[in-house]
Coordinates of C-alpha atoms and ligand atoms in Angstrom, one line a residue:
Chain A
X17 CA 85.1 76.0 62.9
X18 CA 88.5 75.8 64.7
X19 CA 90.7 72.7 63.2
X20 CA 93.4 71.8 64.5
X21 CA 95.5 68.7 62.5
X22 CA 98.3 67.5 63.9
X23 CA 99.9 69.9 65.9
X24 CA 103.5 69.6 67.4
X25 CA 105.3 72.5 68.9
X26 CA 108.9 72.1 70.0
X27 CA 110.3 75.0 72.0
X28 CA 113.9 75.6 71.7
X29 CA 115.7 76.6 75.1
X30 CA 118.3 79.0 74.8
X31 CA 120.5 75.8 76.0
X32 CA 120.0 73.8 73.2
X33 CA 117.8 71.7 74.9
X34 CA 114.5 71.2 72.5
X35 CA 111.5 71.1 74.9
X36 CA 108.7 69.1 73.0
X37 CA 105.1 71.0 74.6
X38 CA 102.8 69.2 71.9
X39 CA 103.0 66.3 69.9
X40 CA 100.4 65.1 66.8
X41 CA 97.6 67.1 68.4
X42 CA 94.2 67.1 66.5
X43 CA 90.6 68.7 67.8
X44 CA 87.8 70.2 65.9
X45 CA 86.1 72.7 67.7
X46 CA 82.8 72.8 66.1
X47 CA 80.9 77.0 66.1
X48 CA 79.2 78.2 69.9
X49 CA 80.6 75.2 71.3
X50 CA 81.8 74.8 74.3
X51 CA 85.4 73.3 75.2
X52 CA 87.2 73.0 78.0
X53 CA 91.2 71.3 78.5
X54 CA 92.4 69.9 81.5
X55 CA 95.8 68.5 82.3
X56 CA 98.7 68.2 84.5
X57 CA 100.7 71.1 85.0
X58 CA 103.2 71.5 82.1
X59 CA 101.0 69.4 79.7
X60 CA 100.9 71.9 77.2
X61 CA 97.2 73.6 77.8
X62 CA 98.5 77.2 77.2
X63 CA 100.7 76.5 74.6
X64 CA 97.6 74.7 72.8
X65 CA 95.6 77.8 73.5
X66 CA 98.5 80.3 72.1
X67 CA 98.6 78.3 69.1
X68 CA 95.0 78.5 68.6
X69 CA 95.0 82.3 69.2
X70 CA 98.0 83.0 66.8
X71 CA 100.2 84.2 69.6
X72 CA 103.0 81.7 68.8
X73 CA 103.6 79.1 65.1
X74 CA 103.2 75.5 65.9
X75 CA 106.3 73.7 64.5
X76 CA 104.6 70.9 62.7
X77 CA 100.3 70.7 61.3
X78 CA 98.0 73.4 61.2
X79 CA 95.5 75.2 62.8
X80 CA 92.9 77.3 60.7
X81 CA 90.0 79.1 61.6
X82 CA 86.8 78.8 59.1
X83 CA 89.5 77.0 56.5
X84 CA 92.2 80.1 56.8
X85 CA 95.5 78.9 58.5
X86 CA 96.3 80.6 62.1
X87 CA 99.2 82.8 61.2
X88 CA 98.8 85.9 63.9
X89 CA 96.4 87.3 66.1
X90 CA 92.4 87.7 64.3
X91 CA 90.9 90.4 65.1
X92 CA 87.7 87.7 65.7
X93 CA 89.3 86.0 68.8
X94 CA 89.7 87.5 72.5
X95 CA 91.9 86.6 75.2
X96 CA 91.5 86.2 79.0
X97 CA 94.6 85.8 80.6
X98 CA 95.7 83.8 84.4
X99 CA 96.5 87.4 85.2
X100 CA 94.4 90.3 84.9
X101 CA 96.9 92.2 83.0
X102 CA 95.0 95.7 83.3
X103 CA 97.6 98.7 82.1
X104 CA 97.5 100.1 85.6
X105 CA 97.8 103.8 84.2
X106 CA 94.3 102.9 82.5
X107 CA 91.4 103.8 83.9
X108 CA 89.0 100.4 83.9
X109 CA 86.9 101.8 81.1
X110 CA 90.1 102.7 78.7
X111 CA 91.3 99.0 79.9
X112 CA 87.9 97.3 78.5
X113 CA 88.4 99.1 75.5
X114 CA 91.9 98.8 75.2
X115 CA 91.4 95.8 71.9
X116 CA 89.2 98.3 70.1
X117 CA 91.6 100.9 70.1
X118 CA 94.8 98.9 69.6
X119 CA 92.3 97.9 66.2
X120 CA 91.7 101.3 65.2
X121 CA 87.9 100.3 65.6
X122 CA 86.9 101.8 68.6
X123 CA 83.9 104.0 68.4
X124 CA 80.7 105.2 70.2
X125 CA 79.1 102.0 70.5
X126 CA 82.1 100.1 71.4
X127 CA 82.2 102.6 74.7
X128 CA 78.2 101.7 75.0
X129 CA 79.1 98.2 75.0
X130 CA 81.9 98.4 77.3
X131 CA 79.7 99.9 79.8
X132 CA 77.1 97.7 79.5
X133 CA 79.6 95.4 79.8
X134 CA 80.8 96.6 82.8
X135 CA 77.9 96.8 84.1
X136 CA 76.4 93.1 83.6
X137 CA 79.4 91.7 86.0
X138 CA 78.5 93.9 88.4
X139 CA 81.0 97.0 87.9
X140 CA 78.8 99.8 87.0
X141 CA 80.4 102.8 88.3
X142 CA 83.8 101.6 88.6
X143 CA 84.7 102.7 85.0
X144 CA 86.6 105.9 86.1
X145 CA 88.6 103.7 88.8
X146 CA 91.8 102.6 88.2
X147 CA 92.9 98.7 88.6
X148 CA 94.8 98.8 91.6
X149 CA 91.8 100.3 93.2
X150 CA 90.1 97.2 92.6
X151 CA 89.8 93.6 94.2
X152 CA 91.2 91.1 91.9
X153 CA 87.9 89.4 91.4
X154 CA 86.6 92.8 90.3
X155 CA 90.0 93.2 88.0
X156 CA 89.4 89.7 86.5
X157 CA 85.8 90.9 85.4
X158 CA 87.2 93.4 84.0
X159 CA 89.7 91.8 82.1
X160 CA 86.5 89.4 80.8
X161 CA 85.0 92.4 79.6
X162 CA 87.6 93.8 77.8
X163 CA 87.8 90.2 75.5
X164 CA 84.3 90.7 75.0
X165 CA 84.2 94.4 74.0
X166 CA 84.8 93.8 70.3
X167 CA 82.2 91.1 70.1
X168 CA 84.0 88.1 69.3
X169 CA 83.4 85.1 67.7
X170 CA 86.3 82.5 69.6
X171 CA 86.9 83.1 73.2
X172 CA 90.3 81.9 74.4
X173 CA 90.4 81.6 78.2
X174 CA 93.5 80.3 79.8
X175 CA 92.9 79.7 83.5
X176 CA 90.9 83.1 83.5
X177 CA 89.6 82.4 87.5
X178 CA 92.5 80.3 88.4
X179 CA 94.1 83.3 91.4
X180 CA 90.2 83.8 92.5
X181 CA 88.7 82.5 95.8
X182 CA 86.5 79.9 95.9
X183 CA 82.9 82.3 95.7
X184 CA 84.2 84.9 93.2
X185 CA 85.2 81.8 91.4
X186 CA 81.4 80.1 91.1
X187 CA 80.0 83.6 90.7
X188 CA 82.1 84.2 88.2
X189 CA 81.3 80.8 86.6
X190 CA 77.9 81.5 86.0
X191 CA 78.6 84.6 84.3
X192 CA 80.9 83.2 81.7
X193 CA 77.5 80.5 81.1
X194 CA 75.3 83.5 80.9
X195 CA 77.1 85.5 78.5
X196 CA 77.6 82.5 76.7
X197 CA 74.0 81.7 76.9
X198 CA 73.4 85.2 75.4
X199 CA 75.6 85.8 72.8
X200 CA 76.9 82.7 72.1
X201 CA 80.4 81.8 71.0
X202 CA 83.4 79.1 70.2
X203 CA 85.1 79.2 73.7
X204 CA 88.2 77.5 74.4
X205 CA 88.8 77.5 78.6
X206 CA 91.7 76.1 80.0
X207 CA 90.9 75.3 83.4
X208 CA 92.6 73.2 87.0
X209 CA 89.2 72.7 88.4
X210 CA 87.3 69.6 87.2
X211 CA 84.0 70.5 88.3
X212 CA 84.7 73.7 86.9
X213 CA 85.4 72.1 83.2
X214 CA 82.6 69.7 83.7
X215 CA 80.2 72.3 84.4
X216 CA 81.0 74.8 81.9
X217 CA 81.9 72.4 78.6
X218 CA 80.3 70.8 76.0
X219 CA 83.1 68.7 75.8
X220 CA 86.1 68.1 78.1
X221 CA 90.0 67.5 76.2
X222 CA 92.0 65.5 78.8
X223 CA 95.4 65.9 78.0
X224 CA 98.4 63.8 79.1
X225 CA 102.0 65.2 79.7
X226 CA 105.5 64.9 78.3
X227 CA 104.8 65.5 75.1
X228 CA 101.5 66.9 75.6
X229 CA 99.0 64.8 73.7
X230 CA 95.0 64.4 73.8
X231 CA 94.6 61.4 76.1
X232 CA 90.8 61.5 75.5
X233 CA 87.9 63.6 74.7
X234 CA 84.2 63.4 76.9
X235 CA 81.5 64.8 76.1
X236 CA 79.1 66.4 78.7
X237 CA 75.5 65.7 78.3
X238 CA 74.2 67.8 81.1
X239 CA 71.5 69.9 79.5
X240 CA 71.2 73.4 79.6
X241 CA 71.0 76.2 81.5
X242 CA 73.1 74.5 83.8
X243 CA 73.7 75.7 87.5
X244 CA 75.8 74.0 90.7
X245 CA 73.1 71.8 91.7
X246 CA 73.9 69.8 88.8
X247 CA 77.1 68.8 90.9
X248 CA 74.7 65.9 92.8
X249 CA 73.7 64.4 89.0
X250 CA 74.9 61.3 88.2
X251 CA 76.4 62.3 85.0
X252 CA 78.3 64.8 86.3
X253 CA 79.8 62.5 88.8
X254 CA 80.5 60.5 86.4
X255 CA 82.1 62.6 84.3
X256 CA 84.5 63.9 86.7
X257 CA 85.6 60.2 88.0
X258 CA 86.5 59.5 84.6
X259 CA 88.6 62.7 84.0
X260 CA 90.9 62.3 87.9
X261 CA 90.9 58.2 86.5
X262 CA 92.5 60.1 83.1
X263 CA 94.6 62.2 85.2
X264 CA 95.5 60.6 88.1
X265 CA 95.2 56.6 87.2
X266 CA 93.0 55.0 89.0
X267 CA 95.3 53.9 90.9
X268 CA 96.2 57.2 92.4
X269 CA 92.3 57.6 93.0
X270 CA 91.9 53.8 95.0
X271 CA 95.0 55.0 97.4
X272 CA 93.2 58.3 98.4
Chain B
X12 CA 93.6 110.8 111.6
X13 CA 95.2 110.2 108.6
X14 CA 95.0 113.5 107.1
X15 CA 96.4 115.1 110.1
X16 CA 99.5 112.8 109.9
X17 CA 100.0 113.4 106.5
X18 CA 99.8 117.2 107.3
X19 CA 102.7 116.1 110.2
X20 CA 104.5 114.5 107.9
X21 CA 104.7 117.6 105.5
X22 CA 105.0 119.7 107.7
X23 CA 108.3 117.9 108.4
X24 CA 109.4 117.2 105.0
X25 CA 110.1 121.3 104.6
X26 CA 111.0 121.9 108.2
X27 CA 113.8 119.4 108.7
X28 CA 115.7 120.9 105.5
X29 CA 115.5 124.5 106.5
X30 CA 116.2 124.1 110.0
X31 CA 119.2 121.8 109.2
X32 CA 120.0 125.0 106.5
X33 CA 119.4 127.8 109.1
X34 CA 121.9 125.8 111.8
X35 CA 124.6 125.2 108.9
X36 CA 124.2 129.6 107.8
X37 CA 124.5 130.1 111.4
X38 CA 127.2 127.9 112.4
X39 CA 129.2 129.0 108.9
X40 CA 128.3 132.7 109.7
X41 CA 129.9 132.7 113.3
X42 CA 133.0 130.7 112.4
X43 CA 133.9 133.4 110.0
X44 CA 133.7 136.1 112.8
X45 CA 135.0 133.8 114.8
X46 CA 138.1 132.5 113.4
X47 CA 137.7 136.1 110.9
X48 CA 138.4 134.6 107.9
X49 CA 139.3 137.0 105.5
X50 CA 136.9 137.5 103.1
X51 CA 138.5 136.9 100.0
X52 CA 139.2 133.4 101.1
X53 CA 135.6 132.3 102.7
X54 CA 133.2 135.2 103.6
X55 CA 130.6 135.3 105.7
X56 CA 127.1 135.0 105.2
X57 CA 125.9 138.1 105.9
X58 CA 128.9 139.7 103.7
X59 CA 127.6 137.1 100.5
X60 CA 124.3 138.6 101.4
X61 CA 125.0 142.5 101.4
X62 CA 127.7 142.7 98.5
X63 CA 125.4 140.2 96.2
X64 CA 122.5 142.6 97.1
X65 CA 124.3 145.6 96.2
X66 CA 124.6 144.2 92.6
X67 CA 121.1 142.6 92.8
X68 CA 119.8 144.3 89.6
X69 CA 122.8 142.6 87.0
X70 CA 122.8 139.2 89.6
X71 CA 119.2 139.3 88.2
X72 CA 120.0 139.5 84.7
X73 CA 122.8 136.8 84.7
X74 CA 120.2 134.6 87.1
X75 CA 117.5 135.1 83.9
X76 CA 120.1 134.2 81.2
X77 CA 121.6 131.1 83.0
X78 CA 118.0 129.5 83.7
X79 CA 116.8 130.1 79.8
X80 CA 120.1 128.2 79.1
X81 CA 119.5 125.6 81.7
X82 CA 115.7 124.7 80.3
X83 CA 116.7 125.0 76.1
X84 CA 119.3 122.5 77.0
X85 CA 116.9 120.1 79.5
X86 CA 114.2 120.7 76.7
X87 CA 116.8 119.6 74.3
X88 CA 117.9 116.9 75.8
X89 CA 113.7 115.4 76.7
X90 CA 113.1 115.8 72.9
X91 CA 116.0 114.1 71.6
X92 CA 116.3 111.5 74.4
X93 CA 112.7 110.2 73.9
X94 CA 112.6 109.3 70.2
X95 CA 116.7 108.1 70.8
X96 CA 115.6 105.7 73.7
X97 CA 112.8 104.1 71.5
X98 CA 115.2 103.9 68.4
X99 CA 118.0 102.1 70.9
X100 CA 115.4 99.8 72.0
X101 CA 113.6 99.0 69.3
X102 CA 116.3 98.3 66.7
X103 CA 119.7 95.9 67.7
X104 CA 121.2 97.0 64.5
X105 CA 120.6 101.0 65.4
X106 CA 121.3 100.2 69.1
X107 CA 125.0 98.6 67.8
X108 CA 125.5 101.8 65.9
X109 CA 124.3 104.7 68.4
X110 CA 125.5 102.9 71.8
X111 CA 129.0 104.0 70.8
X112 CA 128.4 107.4 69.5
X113 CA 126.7 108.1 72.8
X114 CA 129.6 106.9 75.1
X115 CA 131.9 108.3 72.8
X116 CA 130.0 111.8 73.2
X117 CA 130.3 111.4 76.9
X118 CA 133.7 110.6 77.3
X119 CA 134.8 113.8 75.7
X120 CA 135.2 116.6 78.3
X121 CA 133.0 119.0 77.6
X122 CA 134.9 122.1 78.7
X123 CA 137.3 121.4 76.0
X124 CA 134.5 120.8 73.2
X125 CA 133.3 124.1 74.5
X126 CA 135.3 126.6 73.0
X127 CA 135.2 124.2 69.6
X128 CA 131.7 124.4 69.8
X129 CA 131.9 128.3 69.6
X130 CA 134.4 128.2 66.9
X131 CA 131.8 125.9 64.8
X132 CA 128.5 127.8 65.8
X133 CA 129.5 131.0 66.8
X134 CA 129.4 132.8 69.9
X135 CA 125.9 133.2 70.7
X136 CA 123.4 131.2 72.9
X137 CA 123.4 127.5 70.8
X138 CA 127.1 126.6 72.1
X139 CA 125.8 126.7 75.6
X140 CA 122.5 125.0 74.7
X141 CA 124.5 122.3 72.7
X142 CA 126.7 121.7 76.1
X143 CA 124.3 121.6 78.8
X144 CA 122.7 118.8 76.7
X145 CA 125.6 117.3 75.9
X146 CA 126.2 117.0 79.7
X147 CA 122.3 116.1 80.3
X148 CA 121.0 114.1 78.2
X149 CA 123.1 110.6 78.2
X150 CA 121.3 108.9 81.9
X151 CA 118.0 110.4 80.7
X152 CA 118.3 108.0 77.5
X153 CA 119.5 105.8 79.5
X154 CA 117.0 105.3 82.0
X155 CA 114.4 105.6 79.5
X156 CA 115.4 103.1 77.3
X157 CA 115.9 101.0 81.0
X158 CA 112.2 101.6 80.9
X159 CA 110.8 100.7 77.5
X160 CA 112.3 97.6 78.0
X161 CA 111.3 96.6 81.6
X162 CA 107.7 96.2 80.2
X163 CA 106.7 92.4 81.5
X164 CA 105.9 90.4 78.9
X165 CA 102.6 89.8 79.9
X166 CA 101.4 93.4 78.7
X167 CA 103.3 93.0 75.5
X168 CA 101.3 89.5 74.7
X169 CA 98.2 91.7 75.6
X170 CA 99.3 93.9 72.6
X171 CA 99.9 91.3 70.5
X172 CA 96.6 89.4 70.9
X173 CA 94.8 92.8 70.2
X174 CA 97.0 93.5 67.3
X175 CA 98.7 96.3 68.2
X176 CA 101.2 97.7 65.6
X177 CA 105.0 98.2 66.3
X178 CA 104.2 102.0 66.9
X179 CA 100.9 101.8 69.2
X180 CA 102.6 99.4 71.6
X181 CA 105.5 101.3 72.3
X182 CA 103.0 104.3 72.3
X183 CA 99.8 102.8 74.4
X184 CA 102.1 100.2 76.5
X185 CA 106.0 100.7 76.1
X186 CA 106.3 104.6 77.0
X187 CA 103.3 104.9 79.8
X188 CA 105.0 101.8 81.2
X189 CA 108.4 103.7 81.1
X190 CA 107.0 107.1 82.9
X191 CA 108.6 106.6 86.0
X192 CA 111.8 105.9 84.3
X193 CA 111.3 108.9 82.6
X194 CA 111.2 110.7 85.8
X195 CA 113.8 109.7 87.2
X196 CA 115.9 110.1 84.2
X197 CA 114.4 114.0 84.0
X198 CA 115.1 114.6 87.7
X199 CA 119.1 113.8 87.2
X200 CA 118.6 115.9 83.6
X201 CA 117.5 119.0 85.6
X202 CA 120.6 118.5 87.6
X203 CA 122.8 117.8 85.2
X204 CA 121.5 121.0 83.1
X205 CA 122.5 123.3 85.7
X206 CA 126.1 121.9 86.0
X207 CA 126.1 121.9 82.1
X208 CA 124.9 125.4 81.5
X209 CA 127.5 126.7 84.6
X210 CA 130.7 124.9 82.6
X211 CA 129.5 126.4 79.1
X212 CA 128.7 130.0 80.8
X213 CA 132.6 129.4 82.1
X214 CA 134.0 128.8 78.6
X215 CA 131.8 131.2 76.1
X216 CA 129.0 134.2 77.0
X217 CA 128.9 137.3 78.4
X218 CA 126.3 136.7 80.9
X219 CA 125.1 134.1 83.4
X220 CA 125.9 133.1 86.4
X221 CA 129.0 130.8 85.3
X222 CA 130.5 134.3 83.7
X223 CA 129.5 136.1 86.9
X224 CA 131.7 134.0 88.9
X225 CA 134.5 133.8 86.6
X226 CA 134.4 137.7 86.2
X227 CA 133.7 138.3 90.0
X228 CA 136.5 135.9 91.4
X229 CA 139.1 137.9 88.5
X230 CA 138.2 140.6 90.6
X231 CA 138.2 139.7 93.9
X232 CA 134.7 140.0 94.7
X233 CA 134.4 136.9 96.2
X234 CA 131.6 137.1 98.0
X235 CA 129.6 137.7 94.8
X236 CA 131.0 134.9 93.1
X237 CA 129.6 132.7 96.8
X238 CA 126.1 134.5 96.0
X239 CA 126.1 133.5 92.6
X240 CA 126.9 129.8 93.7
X241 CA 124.1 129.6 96.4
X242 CA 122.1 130.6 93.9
X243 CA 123.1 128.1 91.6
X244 CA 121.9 125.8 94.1
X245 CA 118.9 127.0 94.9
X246 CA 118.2 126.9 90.9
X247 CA 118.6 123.4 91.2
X248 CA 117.0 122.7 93.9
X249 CA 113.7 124.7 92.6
X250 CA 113.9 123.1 89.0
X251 CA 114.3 119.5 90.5
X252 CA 111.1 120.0 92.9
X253 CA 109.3 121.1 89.8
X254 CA 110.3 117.9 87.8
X255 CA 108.6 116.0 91.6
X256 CA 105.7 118.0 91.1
X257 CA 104.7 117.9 87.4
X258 CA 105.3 113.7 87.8
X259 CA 103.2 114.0 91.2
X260 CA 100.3 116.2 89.7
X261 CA 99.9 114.7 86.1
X262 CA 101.2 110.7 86.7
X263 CA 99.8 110.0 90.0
X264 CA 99.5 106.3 89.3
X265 CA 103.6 106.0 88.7
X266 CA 104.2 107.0 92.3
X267 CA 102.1 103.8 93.5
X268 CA 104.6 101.6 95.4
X269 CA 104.2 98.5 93.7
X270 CA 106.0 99.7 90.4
X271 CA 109.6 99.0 89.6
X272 CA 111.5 102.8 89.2
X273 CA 109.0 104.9 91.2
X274 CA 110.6 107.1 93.4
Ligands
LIG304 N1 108.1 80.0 75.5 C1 108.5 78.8 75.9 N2 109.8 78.5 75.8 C2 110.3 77.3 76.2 N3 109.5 76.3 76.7 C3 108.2 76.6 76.9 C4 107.6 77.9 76.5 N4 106.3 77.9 76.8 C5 106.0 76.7 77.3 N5 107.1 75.9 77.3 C6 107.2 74.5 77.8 O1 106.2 73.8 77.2 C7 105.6 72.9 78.1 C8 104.1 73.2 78.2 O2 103.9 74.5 78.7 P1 102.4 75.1 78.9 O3 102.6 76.5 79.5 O4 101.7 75.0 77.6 O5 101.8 74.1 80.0 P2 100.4 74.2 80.7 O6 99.7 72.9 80.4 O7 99.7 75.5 80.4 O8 100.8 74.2 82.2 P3 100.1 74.9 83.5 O9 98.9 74.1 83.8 O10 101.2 74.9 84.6 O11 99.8 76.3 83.1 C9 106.3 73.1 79.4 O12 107.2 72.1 79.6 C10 107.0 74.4 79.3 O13 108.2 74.4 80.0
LIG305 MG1 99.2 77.3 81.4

């Protein structure tokens, strides 16, 4: 469903420099599947996932969506950011149905969806509140909620739990599998966390810095529903030895 | 406990200024019979008080006409400074060609400009409106336009993913983003009006408090002319806490501390 055929993007500092974030970059994303990209920092994750969500032009390939070229944001695709980024005048209900109203969409069922929304992560009766009377585990459910208000197709996640402690971060976790499980949907989730990637994907891009390139693509077998207990499988272990090898070297891994 | 501080804490907010007022009328009040200073030169309180109230009736009337004056021209200068700010920022090539018409219209001294001003629109109200903006409006654009550009990016990307048009981001992200600046751009334009509406009342009307001193220091009732400036003041001073309390009651949320520009 999502191609992407060799994709460079060169950034060009206001220096002069010419910063090259991805080079010859290909991945099909097949529909509902699940993929997650890990990396070093600087390796070109977020730029991959802007490119993919139409928020920037990659300077050389293509990336289309159902055959039609990426050329600005579809109104199919929703974003969670690192940040939040609630409009702190917004109360948390006007936030989650902030895309549907930037669309010129929004209508009676979009606000019973945003509630229900709300709701299922656990923020039933916080929709009047406004975000800095939230936690920012609550704020970051909220921001989940508002990609999934209009219903999309392609999920773009870029380190959506990355400022969240450890148990808002697991908790949170599960959710993202549920929904998934419930309404299912190409999701693209950049991710630090390993475990967190290996749990959550279908398959796991490994990318390599400087320029940023796919160093290698794994595919998870783990079946479904999947839950943290599956951390003690063997082919999760596995799987997460080979991705630190990928990242780290072995090397790196032997010395620790 | 909290709400008893807070109570404290207002409690002082009004009393410090009034007490430090009272002392400065009483300390002003016995110097004159002190040192008795004529009062043609600086009179005294209590003189300001009694001659000013003699005339109370017309002081109203000129009090009326100069604050009608003062809120056309700060209503002038919100409505034209909001659309001007967005046009500044949104545009390089308008912002290269208004930038210096706006300087330019501020380095002209607007108590010559007056009496042109009279010449071109006639001697009626719109002179005076057309100066106390003139003097108002220019840090009101400015800080709004400060504003719609201070946005962080991160809320204009948000915009952009849901794909927001040119006029709904500045509309649903740009402008509530640049409330505070607003505010603190309207609380100089209140200020500002005053002075404004004072130097065109000095140049062209036949009422107002700027004539009332010019007509009552031509005739040596000085103390009016003092009476009319304290009120002056005191016109200021409401106006500018009515500005605090319209931004306090209807924007809570740009008072919160951890925005840039709140006051
Ligand atoms: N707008 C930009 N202008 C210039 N250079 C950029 C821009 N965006 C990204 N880069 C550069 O592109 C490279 C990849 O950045 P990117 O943000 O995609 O990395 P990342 O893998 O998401 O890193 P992190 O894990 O730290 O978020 C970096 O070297 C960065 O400096
Ligand atoms: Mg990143």
């Amino acid at each position: 469903m999502i191609a992407i055929e060799g994709v460079g993007k060169t950034f060009q500092s206001r220096d002069g420099d010419a910063v090259e974030a991805l080079r010859g970059v290909s991945l099909q994303i097949r529909r509902n599947e699940f993929v997650c990209l890990v990396g070093p920092s600087g390796c070109g994750k977020s730029t991959l996932l802007r490119l993919v969500g139409g928020l920037t032009l990659p300077s050389s390939g293509r990336v289309s969506i159902d055959g039609t070229t990426v050329a600005e944001p579809r109104s199919d695709t929703g974003f969670v950011f690192q940040a939040a980024t609630l409009l702190p005048w917004a109360t948390i209900l006007d936030n989650v149905l902030f895309p549907a109203r930037m669309m010129g969409v929004l209508t009676g069922a979009h606000v019973e969806r945003a509630r229900e929304l709300l709701t299922m992560v656990g923020l039933a009766g916080f929709e009047g509140k406004h975000p800095r009377e939230l936690s920012g585990g609550m704020q970051q459910r909220a921001g989940i909620c508002r990609a999934l208000v209009n219903d999309p197709d392609i999920l773009l996640m870029d380190e959506p739990f990355g400022a969240l402690d450890a148990l808002t971060r697991e908790e949170l976790t599960l959710e993202l599998m549920r929904i998934a499980a419930e309404r299912p949907k190409t999701i693209l989730f950049v991710t630090h966390s390993i475990p967190e990637a290996v749990l959550l994907a279908d398959r796991v891009v490994v990318m390599s810095p400087r320029p940023g390139r796919i160093a290698e693509i794994i595919d998870i077998d783990l079946p479904r529903p999947r839950d943290f207990d599956m951390e003690a499988r063997h082919e999760f272990q596995d799987a997460t030895r080979r991705i630190r090898d990928l990242i780290f070297g072995s090397r790196a891994r032997r010395a620790a | 406990m909290r709400g008893k501080s807070a109570a404290l804490r207002h409690a002082r907010e009004v009393f410090v200024p009034l007490a430090t007022i009272a002392v400065l009328f009483a300390a002003w009040e016995a110097a004159c019979r002190f040192f008795a200073i004529p009062a043609y030169l600086v009179p005294a309180p209590s003189a300001i008080w009694v001659d000013t109230g003699k005339l109370a009736g017309p002081v109203f009337h000129h009090t009326v006409a100069t604050t009608v004056t003062v809120l056309l021209g700060f209503l002038a200068s919100f409505v034209i400074s909001l659309p001007l700010a967005i046009l500044l920022t949104t545009s390089p090539t308008i912002a290269g060609v208004i930038y210096p018409l706006l300087v330019l219209t501020q380095s002209i001294p607007k108590v010559a400009l007056a009496p042109i001003l009279v010449v071109i629109l006639g001697a009626n109200e719109l002179p005076r409106i057309v100066v106390t903006f003139l003097v108002a409006f220019f840090p009101l654009v400015l800080s709004v336009a400060a504003g719609l550009v201070a946005v962080p990016p991160e809320l204009i990307e948000l915009g952009r993913s849901c794909r927001a048009s040119r006029w709904k981001e500045i509309w649903r992200i740009r402008l509530p983003y640049a409330v505070p600046f607003v505010f603190s751009g309207l609380k100089a334009a209140i200020t500002l009006s005053v002075v404004g509406a004072v130097v065109a009342e000095f140049v062209n009307a036949d009422r107002g408090l700027g004539y009332l001193i010019v007509t009552s220091t031509a005739f040596f009732q000085v103390p009016v002319a003092w009476g009319a400036l304290i009120i002056l003041s005191l016109m200021g001073i409401v106006l500018f806490q009515i500005v605090v309390i319209v931004e306090r009651v209807f924007f809570p949320w740009s008072l919160s501390s951890d925005r840039p520009g709140a006051s």
